[in-house]
């Protein structure tokens, strides 16, 4: 019924808003913040199935891949309404919903697309096996070994920072197949079934008390040749398609959630007649960040205006990543200071923007590291954007 | 100023030029006339660059960019002013563009048809320069932006906005020698632009928006110039731009400029749509962009080494303009306090200020 209204944007928006109000328990955040990891996993599966019932599980996918084939406008409306309602984020489905279709569209065979994409709507979880203990910012130096053995490859090595790998059904895996070639030219990309013998996952507890990512140990894991994406030793180029998925609607939704977080903070301050509004320092910092929040939303919108796959790479995605994550951190930092001792009381959060200042603050230190550290983003801006020598 | 993301297609007049075409046209002409050499010569007292630019601006219709088409303007409003002032800021152009065009915009919006008839054609023709109040009345000295001896001035008191014939004026030598400023004693009132504070708010909103545009343009120019310097200056046998400690500083400048450019867009769109939050957004954008301009210009002076400390190099011109921009209207603290009051009022009344139409 929501999708049937797609030609009437205001009605489409109204329908999503009504559905969210109807389906989402108002206290889901409070309940999930004290949930175990397993309970939270079940909750996310439930949310995915609810979205699927109304056609919103994969609204942004092309119809040829089983999506709703909605336009960017629709995506913006959906993201905005989800943000406004403080609905759960894509959470453990981020990779499945964004990175997998982006990669399979560019590099997958027809067989691979029809084999893997339909399962995502049914709630299959994907994780990313890219980083290694000794290959972080220098990802291309990865050393997990893949050796051809008949119609299989045999994998040995270790991956780390694989979000939700404990619950993952599949993993997109970068391995080294040629140890003699220059480092970017000896990498091969696979789809790995996480139930394969030899795969062992250990979760890693984070500074914010949650344990969303894991270490993945791989011992003589056998992957069939047909699970290779792209040619042998061309995996680095396949990975570029995966990483490009971090642009776009994901950034849009984060920026919109940021907006509502600011508005909730301002509203709460008014309602409770918070003392910080009378403090010149806090008040001035708040309005400065408020401006940067709004500017950041416009920066994301400008990204949508840029031609896709244009020949001249722009700096906009790097600007968004760097400024967006630092803004989150500075805002959380301000709220922690405003919170005083009361704000130090231990309150667990779930996901982002829970409005628990210390939890949010600690969470942001993951954001300025993952998907390209702030320092790597500065290198990218300086070298690829400004043309400074490497 | 090459930022394709900021492009906005607007049809201008009958020629159907896009706003972007107009912008690049302005940029090209300024690059030719307002060269760094010419700006240095002007500041040293050896050129009439300000007058040359003013005459060009009149001939090419730049002075009409914000006014409505009914009276012979291009009808681009605040967005036209922002575009022009960004480019003038980028080129370090001297002159009284901001005061004259902000005043003209206020006159068109708030003065009687008779007053408009009397003065706006002169503005379009380039034969009238108008001075305006440069700082919020706070009990201290009142300054005016624009040439001493201007025939007309727009005076903002605490209560009202009045159009006057200035009495005696005294030029003030500020460190930034590119935008004339003065003090005034006495005046003859010509017209009171309104009785409430709407005209006053609109005046300060446009002033803030204009200072934001100048700051965004200027900070982009000084940062780009510094990036080029880092590519060519060799020390320890390498271009110093190879050093990560320096790379990261200019990368941070680029991000900050990109963000403040969108702060300007927010202020411009709110003004174009006549949103009540436009005043707040302009003040916030000005506080942020002028502060960034100061810090970027100062950082660039340091990054330019010894040459950056010399009169013959450009760093100081940017830094001095940035400092004047920062002090214009009121300092960042005052502007943020005014904006915070606005914001909390909107929130109290359940009015969102952050809607961006799809």
XYZ file of C-alpha atoms in Angstrom:
748
model
C 0.000 0.000 0.000
C 2.920 2.350 0.568
C 4.556 1.538 -2.750
C 1.252 1.963 -4.567
C 1.446 5.650 -3.635
C 4.857 6.195 -5.126
C 3.641 8.581 -7.823
C 2.188 10.929 -5.222
C 5.128 12.023 -3.087
C 3.218 13.747 -0.265
C 0.888 10.738 0.071
C 3.876 8.395 -0.086
C 5.497 10.316 2.767
C 2.291 10.338 4.757
C 1.895 6.575 4.338
C 5.419 5.895 5.566
C 4.910 8.152 8.545
C 1.657 6.431 9.453
C 3.167 2.978 9.020
C 6.176 3.833 11.222
C 3.889 5.185 13.897
C 1.825 2.025 13.710
C 4.505 -0.631 13.587
C 7.300 0.722 15.768
C 7.000 0.410 19.558
C 7.700 3.863 20.997
C 9.973 2.438 23.673
C 12.096 0.265 21.408
C 15.290 2.154 22.213
C 14.870 1.870 25.953
C 14.124 -1.833 25.648
C 16.972 -2.567 23.269
C 19.543 -0.617 25.256
C 19.406 -3.270 27.959
C 19.000 -6.184 25.551
C 21.640 -8.858 25.060
C 23.357 -9.039 21.693
C 21.191 -12.008 20.754
C 18.000 -10.183 21.664
C 19.083 -7.183 19.667
C 19.871 -9.461 16.728
C 16.324 -10.874 16.888
C 14.922 -7.381 17.084
C 16.765 -6.331 13.928
C 15.553 -9.442 12.101
C 12.011 -8.576 13.122
C 12.447 -5.013 11.868
C 13.796 -6.245 8.538
C 10.801 -8.558 8.093
C 8.369 -5.744 8.924
C 10.001 -3.557 6.318
C 9.849 -6.379 3.808
C 6.103 -6.800 4.336
C 5.486 -3.274 3.026
C 8.136 -3.370 0.317
C 10.626 -1.194 2.172
C 13.320 -3.810 2.769
C 15.215 -2.930 -0.392
C 13.407 0.139 -1.731
C 16.529 1.561 -3.356
C 17.411 -1.543 -5.342
C 16.602 -1.668 -9.049
C 13.564 -3.727 -9.906
C 15.782 -6.157 -11.834
C 17.353 -7.087 -8.505
C 14.053 -7.481 -6.707
C 13.916 -3.959 -5.323
C 11.140 -1.413 -5.576
C 13.052 0.664 -8.101
C 12.302 3.906 -6.319
C 13.922 7.192 -7.264
C 16.393 9.206 -5.231
C 13.506 11.450 -4.158
C 11.736 8.455 -2.635
C 14.907 7.360 -0.923
C 15.278 10.810 0.579
C 11.726 10.715 1.841
C 12.154 7.261 3.355
C 15.432 8.217 5.036
C 13.921 11.438 6.326
C 10.862 9.722 7.770
C 12.932 6.975 9.369
C 15.192 9.608 10.903
C 12.258 11.698 12.103
C 10.642 8.660 13.741
C 13.960 7.570 15.252
C 13.402 4.217 13.596
C 16.150 1.594 13.874
C 19.043 2.094 11.477
C 20.027 -0.515 8.918
C 22.280 -1.849 11.698
C 23.666 -5.263 10.890
C 22.154 -5.083 7.394
C 24.217 -2.116 6.247
C 26.628 -4.248 4.229
C 23.895 -6.504 2.832
C 21.693 -3.607 1.761
C 24.323 -1.302 0.316
C 27.719 -2.845 -0.296
C 26.552 -6.141 -1.737
C 24.262 -4.816 -4.470
C 26.811 -2.112 -5.357
C 29.508 -4.758 -5.756
C 27.402 -7.406 -7.487
C 25.939 -4.875 -9.915
C 29.408 -3.832 -10.999
C 31.285 -7.134 -10.831
C 28.939 -10.049 -10.131
C 27.870 -12.624 -12.684
C 24.184 -13.186 -13.380
C 24.432 -16.428 -11.433
C 25.948 -14.673 -8.411
C 23.276 -11.982 -8.394
C 20.397 -14.407 -8.516
C 22.079 -16.667 -5.991
C 22.760 -14.035 -3.295
C 20.544 -10.981 -3.627
C 17.130 -12.522 -2.899
C 18.300 -13.758 0.504
C 18.996 -10.236 1.698
C 15.301 -9.350 1.783
C 14.726 -12.455 3.857
C 17.179 -11.189 6.445
C 20.505 -12.748 5.550
C 23.361 -10.884 7.180
C 26.585 -10.023 5.386
C 29.864 -8.889 6.860
C 32.991 -7.410 5.381
C 36.308 -9.272 5.648
C 38.658 -6.516 4.582
C 40.823 -5.237 7.482
C 43.456 -7.363 9.145
C 45.446 -6.827 12.324
C 48.334 -5.521 10.192
C 46.289 -4.056 7.346
C 44.119 -1.178 8.533
C 44.565 2.168 6.806
C 47.065 0.360 4.556
C 44.402 -2.101 3.473
C 46.223 -3.225 0.337
C 48.968 -4.764 2.465
C 46.578 -7.522 3.559
C 48.096 -11.018 3.868
C 45.248 -13.506 4.249
C 46.313 -16.173 1.787
C 44.157 -17.822 -0.887
C 45.686 -20.771 -2.736
C 44.044 -22.371 -5.744
C 43.303 -26.083 -5.275
C 41.354 -27.539 -8.224
C 37.930 -25.900 -8.347
C 38.393 -24.338 -4.913
C 40.583 -21.798 -3.176
C 41.966 -22.579 0.275
C 42.012 -19.627 2.667
C 44.245 -19.044 5.687
C 44.532 -15.860 7.697
C 42.758 -13.466 10.014
C 40.295 -10.612 9.547
C 39.305 -7.982 12.079
C 36.721 -5.196 12.651
C 34.123 -7.229 10.754
C 30.880 -5.692 11.962
C 28.185 -8.188 12.942
C 30.343 -11.088 11.761
C 29.044 -13.137 14.702
C 25.626 -13.151 13.033
C 26.718 -13.090 9.414
C 25.634 -15.658 6.852
C 28.122 -14.456 4.246
C 31.317 -12.480 4.132
C 32.879 -10.457 1.327
C 36.507 -11.371 1.646
C 39.740 -9.840 0.377
C 42.670 -12.229 0.105
C 46.166 -12.286 -1.354
C 46.690 -14.647 -4.265
C 50.009 -13.255 -5.493
C 52.645 -12.398 -2.903
C 55.188 -11.277 -5.516
C 53.096 -8.728 -7.392
C 52.833 -5.073 -6.290
C 50.456 -5.066 -3.332
C 47.362 -3.737 -5.165
C 47.777 -6.308 -7.923
C 47.824 -9.556 -5.992
C 44.438 -9.338 -4.291
C 41.411 -11.539 -5.032
C 37.824 -10.947 -3.895
C 35.493 -13.746 -2.709
C 32.075 -14.390 -1.305
C 32.531 -16.705 1.679
C 29.825 -18.748 3.383
C 30.320 -18.077 7.091
C 29.200 -21.628 7.916
C 32.170 -23.090 6.035
C 34.410 -25.323 8.142
C 37.471 -23.429 9.390
C 35.666 -20.106 10.021
C 35.809 -18.998 13.644
C 34.467 -15.674 14.933
C 35.166 -13.912 18.214
C 33.375 -10.713 19.099
C 35.305 -7.669 20.259
C 34.011 -5.490 23.049
C 34.102 -1.763 22.221
C 34.739 1.307 24.362
C 31.002 2.051 24.417
C 30.238 -1.313 26.009
C 28.725 -2.906 22.923
C 30.261 -5.725 20.908
C 29.246 -5.215 17.307
C 32.301 -6.338 15.481
C 34.410 -9.422 15.515
C 37.656 -11.075 14.626
C 37.363 -13.754 11.972
C 39.929 -16.571 11.992
C 40.227 -18.555 8.783
C 41.917 -21.974 8.783
C 41.952 -24.013 5.560
C 38.561 -22.615 4.573
C 37.536 -23.889 1.131
C 35.736 -21.470 -1.199
C 34.456 -22.680 -4.581
C 35.895 -20.891 -7.597
C 32.433 -19.701 -8.664
C 32.370 -17.529 -5.515
C 35.181 -15.372 -6.822
C 34.126 -11.835 -7.769
C 36.066 -10.525 -10.742
C 39.291 -12.069 -11.949
C 42.091 -13.435 -9.843
C 44.402 -10.639 -8.641
C 41.849 -7.959 -9.602
C 40.167 -7.843 -6.194
C 41.404 -4.374 -5.329
C 39.370 -2.911 -8.171
C 36.286 -4.887 -7.160
C 36.714 -3.525 -3.633
C 36.499 0.037 -4.961
C 32.895 -0.643 -5.969
C 32.185 -1.909 -2.458
C 33.742 1.107 -0.777
C 31.904 3.518 -3.085
C 28.641 2.296 -1.533
C 29.508 4.273 1.578
C 28.626 7.391 -0.377
C 25.104 8.504 -0.967
C 21.979 7.555 0.864
C 23.831 6.188 3.905
C 25.402 9.608 4.402
C 22.055 11.264 3.743
C 20.290 9.305 6.447
C 23.102 9.950 8.943
C 22.863 13.685 8.250
C 19.082 13.644 8.705
C 19.385 11.752 11.981
C 21.883 14.358 13.068
C 19.320 17.053 12.324
C 16.654 15.488 14.527
C 19.178 14.884 17.259
C 19.923 18.627 17.341
C 16.237 19.481 17.288
C 15.495 17.072 20.130
C 18.316 18.582 22.160
C 17.008 22.102 21.626
C 13.441 21.067 22.400
C 14.478 19.228 25.560
C 16.430 22.281 26.694
C 13.385 24.517 26.247
C 11.003 22.091 27.923
C 13.259 21.530 30.923
C 14.441 25.158 31.005
C 17.968 23.814 30.924
C 20.563 26.029 32.560
C 23.044 25.613 29.728
C 20.983 27.932 27.524
C 21.998 30.762 29.868
C 25.659 29.847 29.643
C 27.233 31.954 26.902
C 29.929 29.426 26.055
C 27.588 26.431 25.699
C 24.916 28.413 23.898
C 27.358 29.800 21.330
C 28.942 26.422 20.734
C 25.531 24.876 20.246
C 24.397 27.335 17.585
C 27.720 27.070 15.742
C 27.346 23.279 15.595
C 23.714 23.762 14.590
C 24.875 25.762 11.561
C 27.460 23.128 10.673
C 24.806 20.430 10.959
C 22.599 22.250 8.467
C 25.559 22.950 6.163
C 26.449 19.251 6.330
C 22.963 18.299 5.171
C 23.413 20.574 2.188
C 26.798 19.073 1.458
C 25.184 15.619 1.203
C 22.467 16.986 -1.074
C 25.121 18.523 -3.287
C 26.710 15.089 -3.627
C 23.462 13.860 -5.170
C 23.696 16.596 -7.782
C 27.099 15.456 -8.943
C 27.113 13.189 -11.969
C 27.540 9.548 -10.941
C 30.755 7.990 -12.090
C 31.925 11.345 -13.381
C 35.425 11.420 -14.778
C 36.632 14.045 -12.328
C 36.522 12.710 -8.774
C 35.224 15.353 -6.417
C 36.230 15.906 -2.842
C 32.627 15.928 -1.662
C 32.466 12.339 -0.304
C 35.659 12.904 1.675
C 34.356 16.263 2.935
C 31.171 14.568 4.106
C 32.962 11.727 5.877
C 35.513 13.952 7.588
C 33.271 16.835 8.596
C 30.234 14.677 9.395
C 31.975 12.352 11.817
C 33.898 15.166 13.502
C 30.698 17.154 13.912
C 29.111 14.138 15.624
C 32.083 13.970 17.933
C 32.094 17.677 18.769
C 28.365 17.709 19.388
C 28.579 14.691 21.684
C 31.538 16.312 23.440
C 29.458 19.451 24.069
C 26.567 17.412 25.444
C 28.903 15.527 27.773
C 30.217 18.814 29.178
C 26.699 20.179 29.515
C 25.692 16.948 31.251
C 28.098 17.482 34.134
C 28.277 14.709 36.721
C 24.743 13.634 35.953
C 25.826 12.953 32.386
C 28.483 10.590 33.693
C 25.860 8.185 35.037
C 26.223 4.859 33.257
C 23.465 4.536 30.677
C 23.838 2.114 27.816
C 22.619 3.079 24.413
C 21.753 1.154 21.327
C 22.712 2.279 17.844
C 23.431 5.935 17.193
C 21.771 9.110 18.378
C 20.300 7.581 21.481
C 20.721 10.924 23.234
C 22.809 9.300 25.963
C 25.723 11.741 25.776
C 28.567 9.556 27.055
C 27.419 6.585 24.988
C 27.121 8.743 21.857
C 30.438 10.412 22.588
C 32.299 7.123 22.936
C 30.551 5.725 19.857
C 31.864 8.576 17.709
C 35.431 7.369 18.159
C 34.494 4.406 15.988
C 33.084 6.719 13.332
C 36.275 8.739 12.929
C 38.228 5.492 12.429
C 36.039 3.192 10.350
C 35.608 3.504 6.584
C 38.754 5.651 6.303
C 40.207 7.384 9.347
C 40.056 11.162 9.531
C 43.781 11.180 8.765
C 43.317 9.054 5.638
C 40.471 11.343 4.553
C 42.818 14.336 4.902
C 45.408 12.549 2.773
C 42.776 11.826 0.131
C 41.587 15.438 0.092
C 45.143 16.788 -0.075
C 46.468 14.372 -2.683
C 43.526 13.510 -4.930
C 41.566 16.703 -4.387
C 44.168 19.441 -4.001
C 46.843 17.697 -6.058
C 49.622 17.790 -3.462
C 52.501 15.365 -4.087
C 52.246 11.911 -2.517
C 35.735 29.056 -6.719
C 35.397 25.992 -8.878
C 32.723 24.133 -6.963
C 30.248 22.578 -9.374
C 28.130 21.451 -6.450
C 27.198 25.014 -5.666
C 25.803 25.624 -9.122
C 22.233 26.711 -9.242
C 20.499 27.117 -12.563
C 18.584 30.338 -12.718
C 17.390 32.059 -15.820
C 18.560 35.622 -15.914
C 16.612 38.200 -17.845
C 15.948 37.706 -21.516
C 19.378 36.433 -22.363
C 18.678 33.140 -20.598
C 22.139 33.082 -19.056
C 22.463 30.610 -16.229
C 23.567 31.877 -12.856
C 26.710 29.822 -13.299
C 27.500 31.528 -16.598
C 27.084 34.870 -14.907
C 29.334 33.791 -12.073
C 32.113 32.615 -14.349
C 31.754 35.780 -16.363
C 32.202 37.903 -13.249
C 35.121 35.734 -12.137
C 36.864 36.065 -15.499
C 36.607 39.811 -15.603
C 37.813 40.152 -12.022
C 40.735 37.826 -12.733
C 41.726 40.168 -15.521
C 41.238 43.482 -13.718
C 41.629 42.820 -10.018
C 44.946 41.020 -10.267
C 47.073 40.724 -7.171
C 49.507 43.209 -8.663
C 46.671 45.673 -9.240
C 45.361 45.214 -5.696
C 48.823 45.834 -4.233
C 49.179 48.967 -6.348
C 45.772 50.174 -5.188
C 46.605 49.617 -1.537
C 49.881 51.455 -1.999
C 47.893 54.424 -3.259
C 49.077 54.139 -6.820
C 46.002 53.118 -8.764
C 42.335 53.825 -9.303
C 41.396 50.133 -9.324
C 38.303 50.703 -7.172
C 36.911 53.182 -9.684
C 37.835 51.022 -12.671
C 36.008 48.066 -11.114
C 33.028 50.204 -10.218
C 32.677 51.483 -13.791
C 32.991 47.964 -15.162
C 30.395 46.739 -12.674
C 27.977 49.440 -13.783
C 28.525 48.724 -17.473
C 28.199 44.979 -17.093
C 25.081 45.162 -14.951
C 26.627 43.745 -11.790
C 25.175 46.601 -9.781
C 21.722 45.476 -10.839
C 22.178 41.861 -9.843
C 19.942 41.873 -6.765
C 17.257 44.381 -7.710
C 13.975 43.324 -9.265
C 13.418 43.177 -12.973
C 10.624 45.782 -12.791
C 13.148 48.486 -12.024
C 15.794 47.206 -14.382
C 17.569 44.729 -12.146
C 18.505 41.125 -12.854
C 16.132 39.945 -10.161
C 18.509 37.531 -8.465
C 17.978 38.958 -4.991
C 20.124 37.728 -2.131
C 21.469 34.893 -4.241
C 22.791 37.387 -6.795
C 24.418 39.486 -4.086
C 26.038 36.413 -2.544
C 27.395 35.355 -5.913
C 28.856 38.783 -6.677
C 30.328 39.330 -3.206
C 31.922 35.852 -3.171
C 33.696 36.665 -6.404
C 34.723 40.150 -5.245
C 36.048 38.589 -2.039
C 37.903 35.959 -4.023
C 39.546 38.690 -6.092
C 40.253 40.934 -3.065
C 38.416 43.626 -5.009
C 38.446 47.085 -3.424
C 35.386 49.282 -3.373
C 32.028 50.102 -1.836
C 30.036 47.291 -3.417
C 28.589 45.758 -0.270
C 27.239 48.967 1.309
C 25.775 50.325 -1.915
C 24.069 47.138 -3.021
C 22.807 46.164 0.434
C 21.362 49.640 0.819
C 19.741 49.470 -2.623
C 18.154 46.147 -1.739
C 16.738 47.592 1.494
C 15.453 50.679 -0.292
C 13.655 48.609 -2.877
C 12.012 46.487 -0.225
C 11.138 49.102 2.375
C 11.130 52.593 0.888
C 8.310 54.370 -0.931
C 8.001 54.204 -4.701
C 9.060 57.842 -4.809
C 12.338 57.152 -2.978
C 12.995 54.117 -5.174
C 12.446 56.209 -8.302
C 14.773 58.861 -7.019
C 17.747 56.722 -6.073
C 17.721 53.233 -7.553
C 18.244 54.281 -11.191
C 21.357 56.109 -10.012
C 22.608 52.957 -8.318
C 22.013 50.955 -11.494
C 23.916 53.561 -13.501
C 26.819 53.506 -11.073
C 26.482 57.200 -10.291
C 25.451 56.805 -6.626
C 27.355 55.149 -3.806
C 25.585 54.622 -0.530
C 27.214 54.184 2.886
C 25.681 51.980 5.566
C 26.015 51.410 9.289
C 28.847 48.957 9.852
C 28.152 47.886 13.429
C 25.172 47.130 15.598
C 24.429 50.059 17.900
C 25.891 49.083 21.260
C 26.552 52.454 22.853
C 30.033 52.669 21.336
C 31.333 54.491 18.303
C 29.195 54.144 15.157
C 31.105 53.313 11.983
C 29.999 53.406 8.382
C 31.008 51.147 5.550
C 31.376 52.954 2.228
C 33.270 55.940 0.937
C 33.506 59.012 3.129
C 31.550 61.725 1.397
C 28.914 59.377 -0.047
C 25.823 61.343 -0.989
C 23.501 58.985 0.806
C 23.692 56.756 3.879
C 21.520 54.108 5.465
C 21.708 54.474 9.226
C 20.658 51.673 11.543
C 19.818 52.861 15.029
C 18.558 50.589 17.767
C 14.970 51.361 16.752
C 14.847 52.132 13.096
C 16.460 52.253 9.710
C 16.702 55.684 8.142
C 17.915 57.001 4.857
C 19.930 60.173 5.351
C 22.005 62.794 3.688
C 25.221 62.563 5.704
C 26.540 65.553 7.622
C 30.289 65.727 8.090
C 32.133 62.484 7.443
C 35.612 61.477 8.544
C 37.473 58.707 6.770
C 38.850 56.064 9.097
C 42.087 54.341 8.154
C 41.548 50.687 8.935
C 44.239 48.042 8.447
C 42.109 46.689 5.628
C 42.574 49.455 3.098
C 40.394 47.827 0.466
C 36.942 48.703 1.805
C 36.467 52.365 2.749
C 35.050 53.157 6.190
C 34.213 56.401 7.947
C 32.526 58.121 10.867
C 29.762 60.674 10.586
C 28.531 63.612 12.612
C 25.039 64.836 11.977
C 22.729 64.024 9.105
C 19.542 65.136 7.445
C 16.864 62.462 7.455
C 15.357 61.736 4.056
C 13.097 58.837 4.888
C 12.380 56.398 7.625
C 12.252 52.938 6.077
C 9.791 51.493 8.544
C 8.369 51.772 11.982
C 8.859 48.242 13.246
C 12.068 46.269 13.299
C 11.454 44.290 10.119
C 13.524 46.638 7.967
C 16.291 46.663 10.554
C 16.406 42.903 10.693
C 16.433 42.681 6.906
C 19.294 45.165 6.719
C 21.475 43.257 9.195
C 20.483 39.965 7.579
C 21.769 41.183 4.209
C 24.885 42.690 5.741
C 25.671 39.386 7.431
C 24.976 37.444 4.266
C 27.264 39.772 2.303
C 30.106 39.472 4.808
C 29.647 35.683 4.690
C 29.946 35.670 0.909
C 33.077 37.821 0.984
C 34.581 35.542 3.639
C 33.825 32.343 1.743
C 35.329 33.774 -1.454
C 38.379 35.167 0.313
C 39.134 32.030 2.292
C 38.873 29.908 -0.865
C 41.313 32.218 -2.660
C 43.918 32.330 0.091
C 43.723 28.572 0.615
C 44.057 27.783 -3.102
C 47.015 30.127 -3.366
C 48.693 28.443 -0.413
C 48.168 24.984 -1.909
C 49.989 26.193 -5.046
C 52.811 27.537 -2.894
C 53.164 24.155 -1.145
C 53.496 22.490 -4.551
C 56.307 24.735 -5.732
C 58.306 25.649 -2.628
C 61.161 23.145 -2.308
C 62.968 22.485 0.959
C 64.861 19.357 2.047
C 64.870 18.533 -1.701
C 61.083 18.074 -1.918
C 58.068 20.305 -2.486
C 56.960 21.049 1.068
C 53.437 19.947 0.116
C 54.776 16.410 0.456
C 54.885 16.815 4.233
C 51.822 15.368 5.874
C 51.848 17.927 8.675
C 51.216 20.614 6.058
C 48.925 18.545 3.834
C 46.497 17.958 6.642
C 46.259 21.642 7.423
C 45.220 22.612 3.918
C 42.863 19.625 3.745
C 41.163 20.926 6.885
C 40.932 24.356 5.289
C 39.240 22.869 2.226
C 36.664 21.065 4.359
C 35.957 24.131 6.402
C 35.470 26.247 3.289
C 33.119 23.620 1.826
C 31.039 23.630 5.008
C 30.893 27.417 5.252
C 29.951 27.634 1.593
C 26.877 25.551 2.458
C 26.250 27.773 5.459
C 26.075 30.628 2.953
C 23.712 28.603 0.747
C 21.450 28.086 3.758
C 21.393 31.824 4.488
C 20.778 32.650 0.827
C 17.932 30.189 0.406
C 16.239 31.325 3.586
C 16.483 34.916 2.325
C 15.233 34.003 -1.152
C 12.223 32.249 0.329
C 11.683 35.059 2.795
C 11.705 32.607 5.676
C 11.502 34.050 9.182
C 14.624 32.046 10.051
C 16.640 33.913 7.402
C 17.933 36.475 9.898
C 19.158 33.726 12.228
C 20.842 31.766 9.450
C 22.624 34.841 8.110
C 24.016 35.733 11.525
C 25.166 32.151 12.128
C 26.709 31.866 8.682
C 28.542 35.162 9.132
C 29.934 34.253 12.541
C 31.155 30.911 11.234
C 32.516 32.020 7.860
C 34.309 35.135 9.084
C 35.893 33.220 11.951
C 37.014 30.540 9.497
C 38.387 33.227 7.143
C 40.508 34.698 9.933
C 41.876 31.325 10.977
C 42.505 30.135 7.417
C 44.203 33.389 6.401
C 46.379 33.251 9.530
C 47.242 29.605 8.873
C 48.131 30.466 5.278
C 50.401 33.262 6.445
C 52.289 30.747 8.572
C 52.338 28.140 5.781
C 53.856 30.726 3.428
C 56.948 31.100 5.594
C 59.065 34.253 5.499
C 57.577 35.512 2.267
C 54.161 35.387 3.924
C 55.352 37.996 6.403
C 56.220 40.518 3.708
C 54.152 43.444 2.485
C 54.745 42.405 -1.119
C 53.025 39.028 -0.654
C 49.228 38.681 -0.453
C 48.762 36.921 2.890
C 48.315 40.109 4.878
C 45.656 41.491 2.537
C 43.508 38.417 3.144
C 44.135 38.461 6.879
C 43.234 42.147 7.176
C 40.054 41.729 5.148
C 39.170 38.708 7.262
C 39.623 40.679 10.469
C 37.414 43.494 9.196
C 34.741 40.999 8.135
C 34.868 39.408 11.564
C 34.357 42.744 13.300
C 31.623 43.971 10.929
C 28.087 44.105 12.367
C 29.250 42.601 15.662
C 31.680 39.948 16.797
C 30.844 36.273 16.552
C 29.783 36.056 20.179
C 27.171 38.784 19.774
C 25.843 37.321 16.536
C 25.590 33.832 18.025
C 23.755 35.162 21.058
C 21.254 36.956 18.828
C 20.849 33.823 16.712
C 20.437 31.601 19.776
C 17.617 33.793 21.020
C 15.916 33.428 17.649
C 16.459 29.681 17.547
C 15.102 29.075 21.034
C 12.036 31.168 20.180
C 11.382 29.072 17.099
C 11.781 25.868 19.105
C 9.513 27.179 21.849
C 6.844 27.766 19.198
C 7.403 24.351 17.628
C 8.652 25.900 14.405
C 11.388 24.045 12.605
C 14.133 26.134 11.011
C 15.845 23.254 9.260
C 13.455 22.173 6.519
C 15.151 21.861 3.163
C 12.534 21.483 0.424
C 13.178 18.450 -1.766
